[in-house]
Structure formats: structure tokens, C-alpha cells
Coordinates of C-alpha atoms in Angstrom, one line a residue:
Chain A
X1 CA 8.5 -11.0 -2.8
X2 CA 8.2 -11.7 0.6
X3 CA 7.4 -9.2 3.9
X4 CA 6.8 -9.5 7.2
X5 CA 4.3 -7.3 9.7
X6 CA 4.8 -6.9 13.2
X7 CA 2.7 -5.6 16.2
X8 CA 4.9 -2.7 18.0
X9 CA 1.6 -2.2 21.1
X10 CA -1.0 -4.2 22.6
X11 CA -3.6 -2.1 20.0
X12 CA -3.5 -1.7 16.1
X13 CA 0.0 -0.2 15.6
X14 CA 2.4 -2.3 13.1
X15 CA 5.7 -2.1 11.5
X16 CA 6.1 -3.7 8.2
X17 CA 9.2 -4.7 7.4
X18 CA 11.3 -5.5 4.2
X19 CA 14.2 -8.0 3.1
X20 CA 16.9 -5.0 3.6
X21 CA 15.4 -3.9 6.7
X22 CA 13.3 -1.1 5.5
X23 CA 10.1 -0.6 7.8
X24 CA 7.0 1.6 7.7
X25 CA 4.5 1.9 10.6
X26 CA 0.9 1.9 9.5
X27 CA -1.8 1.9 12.3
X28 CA -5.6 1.5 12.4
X29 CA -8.1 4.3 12.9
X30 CA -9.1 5.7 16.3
X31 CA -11.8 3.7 16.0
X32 CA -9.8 0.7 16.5
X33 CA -7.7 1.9 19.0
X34 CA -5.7 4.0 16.7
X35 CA -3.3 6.8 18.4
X36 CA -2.6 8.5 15.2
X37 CA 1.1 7.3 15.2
X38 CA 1.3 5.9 11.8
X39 CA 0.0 6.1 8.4
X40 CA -3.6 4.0 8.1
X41 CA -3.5 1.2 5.7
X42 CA -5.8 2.3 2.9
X43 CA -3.0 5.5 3.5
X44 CA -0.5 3.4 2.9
X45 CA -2.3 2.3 -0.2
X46 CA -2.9 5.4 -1.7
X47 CA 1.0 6.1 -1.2
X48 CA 2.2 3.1 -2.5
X49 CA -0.2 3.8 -5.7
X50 CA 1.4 7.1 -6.5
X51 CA 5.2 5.9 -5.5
X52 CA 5.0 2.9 -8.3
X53 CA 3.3 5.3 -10.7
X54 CA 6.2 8.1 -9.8
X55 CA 8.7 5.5 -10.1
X56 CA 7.2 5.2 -14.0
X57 CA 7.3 9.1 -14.8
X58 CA 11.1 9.8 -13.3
X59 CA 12.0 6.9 -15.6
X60 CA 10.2 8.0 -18.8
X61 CA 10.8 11.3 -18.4
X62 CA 14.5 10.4 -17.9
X63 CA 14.5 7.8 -21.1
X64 CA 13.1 11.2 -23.2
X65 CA 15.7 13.0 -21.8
X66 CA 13.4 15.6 -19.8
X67 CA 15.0 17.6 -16.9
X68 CA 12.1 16.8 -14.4
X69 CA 13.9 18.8 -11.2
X70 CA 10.9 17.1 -8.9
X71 CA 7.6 15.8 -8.6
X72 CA 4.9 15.7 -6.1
X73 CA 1.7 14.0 -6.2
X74 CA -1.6 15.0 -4.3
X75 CA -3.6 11.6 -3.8
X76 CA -7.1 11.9 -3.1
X77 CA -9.4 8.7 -2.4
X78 CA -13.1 8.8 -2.3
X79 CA -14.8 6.2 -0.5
X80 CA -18.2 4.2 -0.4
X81 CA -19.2 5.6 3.0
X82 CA -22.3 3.5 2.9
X83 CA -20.6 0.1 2.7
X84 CA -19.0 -2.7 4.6
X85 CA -15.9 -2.3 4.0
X86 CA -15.8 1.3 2.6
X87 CA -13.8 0.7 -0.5
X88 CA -12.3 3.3 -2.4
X89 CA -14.8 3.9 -5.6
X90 CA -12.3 6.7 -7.0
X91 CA -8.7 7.7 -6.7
X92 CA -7.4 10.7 -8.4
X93 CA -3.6 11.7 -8.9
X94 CA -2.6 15.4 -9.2
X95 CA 1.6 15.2 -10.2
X96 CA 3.1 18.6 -9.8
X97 CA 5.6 18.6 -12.1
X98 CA 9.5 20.8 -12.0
X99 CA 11.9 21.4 -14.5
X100 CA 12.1 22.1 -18.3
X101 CA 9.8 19.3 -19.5
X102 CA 7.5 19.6 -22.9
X103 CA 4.0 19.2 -22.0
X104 CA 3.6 16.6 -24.8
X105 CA 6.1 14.4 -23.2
X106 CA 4.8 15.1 -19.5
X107 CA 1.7 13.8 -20.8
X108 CA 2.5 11.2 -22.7
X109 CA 4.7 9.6 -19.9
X110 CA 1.7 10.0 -17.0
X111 CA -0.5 8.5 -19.8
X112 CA 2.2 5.5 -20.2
X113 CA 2.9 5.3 -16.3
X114 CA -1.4 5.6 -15.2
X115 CA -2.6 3.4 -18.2
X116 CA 0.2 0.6 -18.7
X117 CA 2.8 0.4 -16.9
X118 CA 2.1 1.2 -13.2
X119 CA 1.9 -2.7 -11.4
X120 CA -0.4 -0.6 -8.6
X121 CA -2.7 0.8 -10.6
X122 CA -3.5 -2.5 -12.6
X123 CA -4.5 -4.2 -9.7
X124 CA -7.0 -2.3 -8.4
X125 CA -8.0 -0.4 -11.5
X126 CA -10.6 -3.4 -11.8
X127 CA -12.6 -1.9 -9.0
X128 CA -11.3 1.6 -8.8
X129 CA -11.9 4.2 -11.0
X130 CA -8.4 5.7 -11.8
X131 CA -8.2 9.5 -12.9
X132 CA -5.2 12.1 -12.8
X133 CA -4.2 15.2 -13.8
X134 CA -1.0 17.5 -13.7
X135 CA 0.3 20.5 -13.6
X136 CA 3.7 21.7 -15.0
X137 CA 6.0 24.5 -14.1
X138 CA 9.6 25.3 -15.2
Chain Q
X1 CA -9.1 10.6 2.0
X2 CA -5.7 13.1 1.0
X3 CA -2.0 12.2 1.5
X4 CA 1.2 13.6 -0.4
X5 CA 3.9 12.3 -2.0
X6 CA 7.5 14.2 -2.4
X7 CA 10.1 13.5 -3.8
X8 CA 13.6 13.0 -1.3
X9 CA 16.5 12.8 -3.7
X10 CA 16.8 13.1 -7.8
X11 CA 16.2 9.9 -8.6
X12 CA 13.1 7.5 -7.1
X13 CA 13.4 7.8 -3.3
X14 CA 9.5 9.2 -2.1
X15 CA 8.2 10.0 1.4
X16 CA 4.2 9.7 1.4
X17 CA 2.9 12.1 4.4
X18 CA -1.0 11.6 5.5
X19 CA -2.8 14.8 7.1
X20 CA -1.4 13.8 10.9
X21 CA 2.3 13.9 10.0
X22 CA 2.6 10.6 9.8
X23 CA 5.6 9.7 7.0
X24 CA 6.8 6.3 5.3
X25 CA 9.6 6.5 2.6
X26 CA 8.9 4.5 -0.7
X27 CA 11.6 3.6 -2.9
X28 CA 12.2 2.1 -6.6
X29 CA 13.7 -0.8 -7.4
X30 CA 17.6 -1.1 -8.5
X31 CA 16.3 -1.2 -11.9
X32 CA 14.5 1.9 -11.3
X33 CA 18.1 3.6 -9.8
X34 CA 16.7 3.1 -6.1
X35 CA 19.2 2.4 -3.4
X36 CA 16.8 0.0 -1.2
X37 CA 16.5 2.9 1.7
X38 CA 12.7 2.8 2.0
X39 CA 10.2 -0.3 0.9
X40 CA 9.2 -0.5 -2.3
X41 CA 5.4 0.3 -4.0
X42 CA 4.9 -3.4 -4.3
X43 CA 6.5 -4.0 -0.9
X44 CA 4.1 -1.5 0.8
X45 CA 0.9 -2.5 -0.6
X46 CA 1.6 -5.8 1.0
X47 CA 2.4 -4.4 3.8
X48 CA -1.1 -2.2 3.7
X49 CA -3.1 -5.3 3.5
X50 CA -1.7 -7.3 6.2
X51 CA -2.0 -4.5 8.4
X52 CA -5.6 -3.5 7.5
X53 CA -6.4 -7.1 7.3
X54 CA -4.7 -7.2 11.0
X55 CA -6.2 -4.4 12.8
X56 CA -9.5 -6.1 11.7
X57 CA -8.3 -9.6 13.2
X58 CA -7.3 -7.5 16.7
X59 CA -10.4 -5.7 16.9
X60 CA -12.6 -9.4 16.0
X61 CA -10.4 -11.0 18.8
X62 CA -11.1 -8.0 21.4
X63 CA -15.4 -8.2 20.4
X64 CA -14.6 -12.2 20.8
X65 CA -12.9 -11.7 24.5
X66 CA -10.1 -13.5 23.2
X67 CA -6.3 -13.1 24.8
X68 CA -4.6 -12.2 22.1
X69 CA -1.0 -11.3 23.1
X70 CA 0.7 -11.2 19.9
X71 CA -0.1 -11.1 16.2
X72 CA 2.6 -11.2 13.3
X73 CA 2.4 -11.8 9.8
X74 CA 4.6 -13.1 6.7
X75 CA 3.1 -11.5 3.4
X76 CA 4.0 -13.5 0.0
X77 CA 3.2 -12.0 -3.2
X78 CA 3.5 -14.1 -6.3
X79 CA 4.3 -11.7 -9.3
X80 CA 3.6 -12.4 -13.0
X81 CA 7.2 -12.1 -14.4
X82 CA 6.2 -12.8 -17.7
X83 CA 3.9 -9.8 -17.4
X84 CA 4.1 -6.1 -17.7
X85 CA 3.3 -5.1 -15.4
X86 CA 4.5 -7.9 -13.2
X87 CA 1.4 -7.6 -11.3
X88 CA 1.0 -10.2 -8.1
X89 CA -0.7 -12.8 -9.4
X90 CA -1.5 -14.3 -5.9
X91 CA -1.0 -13.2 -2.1
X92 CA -0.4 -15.6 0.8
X93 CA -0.6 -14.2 4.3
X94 CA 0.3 -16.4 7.3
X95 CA -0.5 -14.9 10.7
X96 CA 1.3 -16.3 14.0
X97 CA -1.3 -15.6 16.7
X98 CA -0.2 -16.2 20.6
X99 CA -2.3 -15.9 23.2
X100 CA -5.4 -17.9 24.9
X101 CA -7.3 -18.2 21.6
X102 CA -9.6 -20.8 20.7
X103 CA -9.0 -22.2 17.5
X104 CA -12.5 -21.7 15.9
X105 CA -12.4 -18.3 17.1
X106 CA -8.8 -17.6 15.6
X107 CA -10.1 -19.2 12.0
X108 CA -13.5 -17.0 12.6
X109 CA -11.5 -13.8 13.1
X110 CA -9.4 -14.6 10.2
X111 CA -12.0 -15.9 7.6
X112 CA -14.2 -12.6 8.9
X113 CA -11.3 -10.4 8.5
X114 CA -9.9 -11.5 4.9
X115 CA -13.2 -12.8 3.3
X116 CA -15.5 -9.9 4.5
X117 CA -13.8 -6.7 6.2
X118 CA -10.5 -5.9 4.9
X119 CA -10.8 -3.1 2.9
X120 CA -7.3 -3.9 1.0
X121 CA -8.4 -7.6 0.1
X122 CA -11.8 -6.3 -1.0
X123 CA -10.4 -3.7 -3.8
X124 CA -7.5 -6.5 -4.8
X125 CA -9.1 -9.4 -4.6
X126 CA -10.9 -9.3 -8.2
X127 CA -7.2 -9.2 -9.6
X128 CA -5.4 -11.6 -7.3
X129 CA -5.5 -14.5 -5.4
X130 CA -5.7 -13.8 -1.7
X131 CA -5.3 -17.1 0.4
X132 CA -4.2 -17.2 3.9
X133 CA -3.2 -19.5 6.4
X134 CA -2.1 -19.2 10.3
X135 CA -0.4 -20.3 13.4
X136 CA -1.8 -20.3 16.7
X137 CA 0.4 -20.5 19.8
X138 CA -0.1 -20.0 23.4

């Protein structure tokens, strides 16, 4: 899997940019010249943590033949203020779940998605501590 | 740290909003019934550790009064396909600087950047290989 990154301004704004011509614009922080035009990296992060472990649930739910009508996730990162660089200790996941799904089976797939299957989560789940919860409505 | 995730269609296309507005759109694979309009998890946590890895390099640069003019970089992710997850067993990132850059500044900006700032590399790093190599031009 290759990509490439590209500088868009004479600052910290970038474009990354896909084989199919996809692109996302992540920028630093104002504190590194940041204007606020794109989504920060450790952002990005976070997003791309909860998009591969969404990508799990639409499929499991689908393969248990659950009528999941749509999902959103709240992603919240705590980080280590006090150190160079302030990693993210914690991450948790809140998935709102819509549609006429068991809660058995919406558990049991978050559980499969979170703890096995999610290629995100087990890379970073070495020095992250990885939690999430859900809620369910019909 | 909070951003979103929502879904965009009924199958595995995501947008990922942070507080500012800012969007990116995240999509499954092919496998996963995505239809390649947005980068993928994998493909954006690449792309969220060049880009924190290069905002570092700018800002090193800028403290080093070096002319950097422009900085791009290809990301290569080496996956585990034997694996599931197929987790990226190693990263390669080559950065093309131009500008009036001194070599040992360019390799001190770098080394500083991926070895002891970058957030990204910092939480990945325990799980994959993270090499990198770069390009100077003027």
C-alpha cells in the first residue's frame, strides 16, 4: 500500500493522496502555523481508528443479518499532556447504533470488530489503552 | 481530543468531522462493498503519520533557518497478508525536500522528527517497523 503527502502552503497544511485519487487535508496545530483548515494528524488518527473498526460492525452486523440503518461513532482521545510527544494514553469509542439490531449481536460484533479484527486498533493497542461502549436505538 | 464519525451512504462510506469543521471521507475496501470515493482506514493512518511526522520536519527546518521550499512524501506500508488483521508490518517514508538545506541539517530534522517527536510514530512504532529515507534537492 503505497501513498503520497503533499504540501498545499508554505506552513503545515498537506494533502494526502491515494492510488484512485482520493485526498484528505490534515494540518498541524496553530502552534505550528496551523490555520485550522484541515483535520490534525492525531485527528486523522482517531478517524481512521473508528472508520476500520466501522468498516468491521457494518460487515458483521450485515453477515448476521441485522438491519443496522446507521452508525456513528464519538471518538475521544486522552493525551499524556506532560510528555514529549503527548501520546494518546486512552481512546474510547461510543458507536450509536440505528435499526432493528439484537443487543446480543450488536455486542458481539463491536466485541469482534474492537478486540480482533480491526487492523487499526491492533497496532496501537500495544500502547493505547482501547475502550468502547454503545448505545442502541430502533 | 473529540471528533465524529457518520456514516454517508448504507454501506462503508464515513466522513470523520473534528470540532473546527474540518471533514475527510474514509471508505472500505471493495471487499468491504466500498466504492474507492474516500481513502481508506489503512490509507489514512499513513497519511496521519507523514503528515504529523512532516509538520514536525517544517517546524525543525524553520528553528534551523533552513529554506525549505518544498516537502513531499511517499508513504509505503508493508502489510502482513498472512495475518488477520493484515496489520502493516513495516512503514517506509521517503521525504523529497527542496530548498537551501544542508544535508546534516535535513538528516537532523528527520532523525529528530521520526525518532523523537512524531506523535504517530511514537504510538506505532512498538508494533511496526518505521524506517525512512529522503531526497534533498535544491
Amino acid at each position: 500500500m503505497k501513498v503520497r503527502l503533499k504540501r498545499l502552503n508554505d506552513a503545515v497544511r498537506f494533502e494526502g493522496v491515494n492510488d484512485a485519487g482520493n485526498s484528505v487535508i490534515i494540518e498541524g496545530g496553530p502552534d505550528a502555523g496551523g490555520e485550522g483548515k484541515g483535520v490534525r494528524p492525531t485527528e486523522a488518527l482517531l478517524m481512521s481508528l473508528a472508520a476500520c473498526s466501522s468498516v468491521d460492525v457494518v460487515m458483521i452486523l450485515k453477515k448476521m443479518r441485522q438491519d443496522l440503518q446507521d452508525i456513528q461513532v464519538d471518538i475521544e482521545g486522552e493525551r499524556a499532556m506532560d510528555q514529549v510527544p503527548a501520546v494518546f494514553t486512552k481512546i474510547h469509542l461510543t458507536f450509536y447504533l440505528t435499526g432493528q439490531i439484537k443487543p446480543a449481536k450488536a455486542e458481539q460484533a463491536l466485541k469482534l470488530s474492537v478486540e480482533k479484527y480491526c487492523t487499526v486498533v491492533k497496532m496501537l493497542e500495544g500502547s493505547v489503552g482501547i475502550t468502547y461502549s454503545y448505545e442502541l436505538k430502533s
